[in-house]
Amino acid sequence: MYYTPDMQKSMELVEKTRKERQKQQMPLLDAVGKVGLLESHHPDYIKRIFRKLKVGPSKNTLTPKEFADVLEARSMIDPAKFDVSKIDYDVDVLIVGGGGAGAAAAIVAHDAGADVLLVTKLRVGDANTVMAQGGIQGAAKANDSPAIHYLDVIGGGWYFNDPDLVEALVGDAPDVLAWLEKLGVMFDKDPDGTMLTIHGGGTSRMRMHAARDYTGGEIMKTLKDEVQNRDIPCIEFSPAYELLTDGKKVTGAVLYNMETREYLIARAKTVILATGGAGRLHVDSFPTTNHYGATADGLVLGYRAGVPLVFMDTIQYHPTGAAYPEQLLGQLVTEKVRGLGGQLVNAKGNRFVYELETRDVEAAAIIRECAERKNGVETPSGYSAVWLDTPIIEDIHGPGTIKKRLPAMYRQYQRFGIDMSKTPILIYPTQHYQNGGLKIKVDTETPVKNLYASGEVGGGVHGRNRLMGNSLLDVVVFGKRAGAAAAERAASIRRPGKLTLGHLKKFHKELTAKRVGRNRVAPILLPEYRRPEKAKNKVDILA
Amino acid sequence: MASEMVTIYVMGKAYEVPHDLTIMKAMEYAGYRFIRGCGCRGAFCGACGTVYRTKDDYRLKVGLACQEMVQDEMYLTEIPFFPGNKATYNLDKLKPNSETVLKLYPEVFRCLSCNTCTKACPQDIEVMEYIQAALRGDIAKAADLSFDCLLCGLCAARCPAEIVQYNVALLCRRLYSSKIAPRAKDLEKRVKEMKRGKYDKEIAGLKSMKRRGLAELYEARDIEPAD
Ligand SMILES: Cc1cc2nc3c(=O)[nH]c(=O)nc-3n(C[C@H](O)[C@H](O)[C@H](O)COP(=O)(O)OP(=O)(O)OC[C@H]3O[C@@H](n4cnc5c(N)ncnc54)[C@H](O)[C@@H]3O)c2cc1C
Ligand code: SF4
Ligand code: SF4
Ligand code: FES
């Protein structure tokens, strides 16, 4: 791999200080130190990044500008002209999104006897869920309890979490783990069947269950297999791009077949939004760990239909995103690397923060090191970054540790000619998780009747900060709850509702009155990564 | 730093792209906007299997578009979908042995031990070995060896025996984990405790607490030492 002379020089400094650093004790920050650091350098506190919403059920609340841009935008549909009379699909439960939450909901709703349709933007399983490496929490060991888990969750979320939702999360956790085990998820276990568990940031007990470093992948593949075994109809590459309502209640959705470029009407007694996160909005130009389809569509659809948003002013940035090589930009370097003793080191070869603070604190410390203190290493593409000293792991735990304990990570770098067991790697914070989202109750119903939301698109479970491992848990717990509740409600509805775009008409009117979003269209469905000069020349002759 | 440019042929059409891009980013640079063939962008989902050939070489090579770097005179196409056979089953009713595998996927019998699948796998998995293990009924080994599979389909695309290796592997992992590996006993116990409502009161207590009280408890937590 190519390194600039400056990078090489700095790398030598990292090597030179390695022995010394191994003995060095970094102090933990106290509460005052943490708050000071966050307020000065965490993106959540940088005013310029945010804007107040002017329309919709959460108007006057702050959200990053990139979120406001899609929330305050018009639909591709003109409600005055759009024909909703020809119904292409008529089902009990429509599930929007084929990640972990959507798949879990589909299985449970189907088992409850509902006629289910799952629609998704990419393929089933092309989702943030498949990318989760680290693990899934759940209080299952004798020295642990759901009450202890509760406290970890709510303290981690700065006490803003919805207590009912946290109770559901930690209370369902053992059952959910047992469900996954029975479905054949290959958890790491002792020969006697005891699950191997480790700590995650902010846990007071070792309750992180893993399937090597493909935990989310293993869960996703299993759930997808179950969806297929049940022959649940799935339509891929056909995102929902608008909800349908009878004026009050949700009654279906408009789908868009991205390949034939036609729209389709799905009538449903209940609808579950399970569209995941929003990393591909790139808040303040941050790179992201998220999959290609993480563009906040569910937030946009729900918001227009009248669902308020909670905690949309807080985003989780993962402190260690790959900053070099360019091909890996933004991708996750798992927390486990620091868990195993990997150290954060600046351009001069010095540590600047204890490595196992919470994610927000770590991210802020790295940003400060680069922006304010100018102790970053400049990459060839002009980013500033700091080192994550990985060879030190081999010094601590013995040669071969990285290859054995972090195979996916090791392979990832090896592909680009970097042996992370021999050379340190460059990292910088990356947009990772949407802490907030659509407001829901414990059965995942939103304030808009017959509309449910589960997984990363929902808000309130994690308060203002999610802990690692609680999100995979969230998607299965609330995915299952959504499937059960939506099926039960659907069974109680005799006649399907009227299909209208009344809510959209109203929303468009509000936009016009407030003079916002005139030239913006949302949901965006996919990010734009063509060069501007290429994108500019596009002509939709065949559309 | 100005990048050196190379020529790639996307489904036969030439484009000049910087040499230091992955196939995926190079196609975007060239003006493609993916609908299919792009998912996680980080070697987790298997959406971007690609077949390519380089100049003056008759051999076909395969890789993931999000991981493989472009080379000069590379002729490539993505295979964003593979119509592989997937058996449907009720896991509860299956036994973890070779009969199960062969009943659901009889084509496994046809394996020629040619090792083409192993050579194709972008995850460096011993694909042939796990197929052979499945054939022998060594479900545990098939599960273990295939663990890193992304379901990209490249092995199946190259297999002369029309075996859909990744689906056989998934079946084996599910059989192993649900039927061979012992169940977690402490988890079983906890599930029963939850049914009895053992922690309901304690959690109700926490739920009724105000921020200050919770913060006191939180700050005073004892942290289990890591091993
Ligand atoms: C790299 C990475 C590592 C992570 N590691 C961990 C971890 O170790 N532990 C943990 O607990 N959490 C982790 N997380 C977080 C966790 O994986 C996600 O928050 C969670 O899986 C989200 O699940 P979901 O089902 O809500 O959304 P997703 O899994 O993202 O699924 C949403 C689906 O909806 C589809 N979709 C989007 N818009 C539309 C539309 N308009 N119509 C139809 N379909 C649509 C998407 O394409 C996608 O398939 C990680 C996340 C990432 C990105
Ligand atoms: S490519 Fe097919 S026939 Fe050849 S070894 Fe692999 S599974 Fe067997
Ligand atoms: S085993 Fe086959 S499907 Fe799985 S990663 Fe390797 S080539 Fe792809
Ligand atoms: S895009 Fe997911 S593996 Fe390449």
mmCIF file of C-alpha atoms and ligand atoms in Angstrom, chain A residues 221 415, chain B residues 46 62 64 116-128 130 145-146 148-157 164-167 169 173, ligand 3:
data_model
loop_
_atom_site.group_PDB
_atom_site.id
_atom_site.type_symbol
_atom_site.label_atom_id
_atom_site.label_comp_id
_atom_site.label_asym_id
_atom_site.label_seq_id
_atom_site.Cartn_x
_atom_site.Cartn_y
_atom_site.Cartn_z
ATOM 1 C CA LYS A 221 -29.063 -15.116 6.840
ATOM 2 C CA ARG A 415 -7.337 -7.069 0.480
ATOM 3 C CA GLY B 46 -22.631 -10.604 -1.341
ATOM 4 C CA VAL B 62 -14.135 -13.522 -9.945
ATOM 5 C CA LEU B 64 -16.530 -8.675 -5.168
ATOM 6 C CA THR B 116 -13.425 -24.674 -8.839
ATOM 7 C CA CYS B 117 -15.695 -23.331 -6.113
ATOM 8 C CA THR B 118 -12.845 -22.891 -3.649
ATOM 9 C CA LYS B 119 -10.816 -21.001 -6.219
ATOM 10 C CA ALA B 120 -13.780 -18.728 -6.900
ATOM 11 C CA CYS B 121 -14.612 -17.800 -3.327
ATOM 12 C CA PRO B 122 -13.759 -14.161 -2.520
ATOM 13 C CA GLN B 123 -13.877 -15.021 1.178
ATOM 14 C CA ASP B 124 -11.143 -17.656 0.834
ATOM 15 C CA ILE B 125 -13.470 -20.337 2.119
ATOM 16 C CA GLU B 126 -12.627 -24.003 1.541
ATOM 17 C CA VAL B 127 -15.863 -24.429 -0.369
ATOM 18 C CA MET B 128 -15.173 -27.884 -1.768
ATOM 19 C CA TYR B 130 -17.420 -27.999 3.223
ATOM 20 C CA LEU B 145 -15.796 -24.112 7.379
ATOM 21 C CA SER B 146 -18.585 -22.183 5.679
ATOM 22 C CA ASP B 148 -17.780 -16.589 6.590
ATOM 23 C CA CYS B 149 -20.002 -17.158 3.520
ATOM 24 C CA LEU B 150 -21.661 -14.004 2.128
ATOM 25 C CA LEU B 151 -24.066 -15.805 -0.237
ATOM 26 C CA CYS B 152 -22.441 -14.027 -3.181
ATOM 27 C CA GLY B 153 -23.173 -16.962 -5.467
ATOM 28 C CA LEU B 154 -19.838 -16.970 -7.281
ATOM 29 C CA CYS B 155 -19.068 -20.573 -6.333
ATOM 30 C CA ALA B 156 -22.407 -21.765 -7.653
ATOM 31 C CA ALA B 157 -21.974 -19.773 -10.836
ATOM 32 C CA VAL B 164 -25.710 -24.261 -4.824
ATOM 33 C CA GLN B 165 -22.996 -24.406 -2.205
ATOM 34 C CA TYR B 166 -24.090 -21.437 -0.111
ATOM 35 C CA ASN B 167 -27.569 -22.822 0.470
ATOM 36 C CA ALA B 169 -23.855 -24.346 3.859
ATOM 37 C CA ARG B 173 -25.060 -24.156 9.934
HETATM 38 S S1 SF4 C 3 -18.933 -19.898 -0.392
HETATM 39 FE FE1 SF4 C 3 -19.762 -19.267 -2.391
HETATM 40 S S2 SF4 C 3 -21.466 -17.910 -1.906
HETATM 41 FE FE2 SF4 C 3 -20.226 -18.111 -0.037
HETATM 42 S S3 SF4 C 3 -18.792 -16.389 -0.127
HETATM 43 FE FE3 SF4 C 3 -17.720 -18.125 -1.066
HETATM 44 S S4 SF4 C 3 -18.190 -17.968 -3.262
HETATM 45 FE FE4 SF4 C 3 -19.633 -16.634 -2.205
#
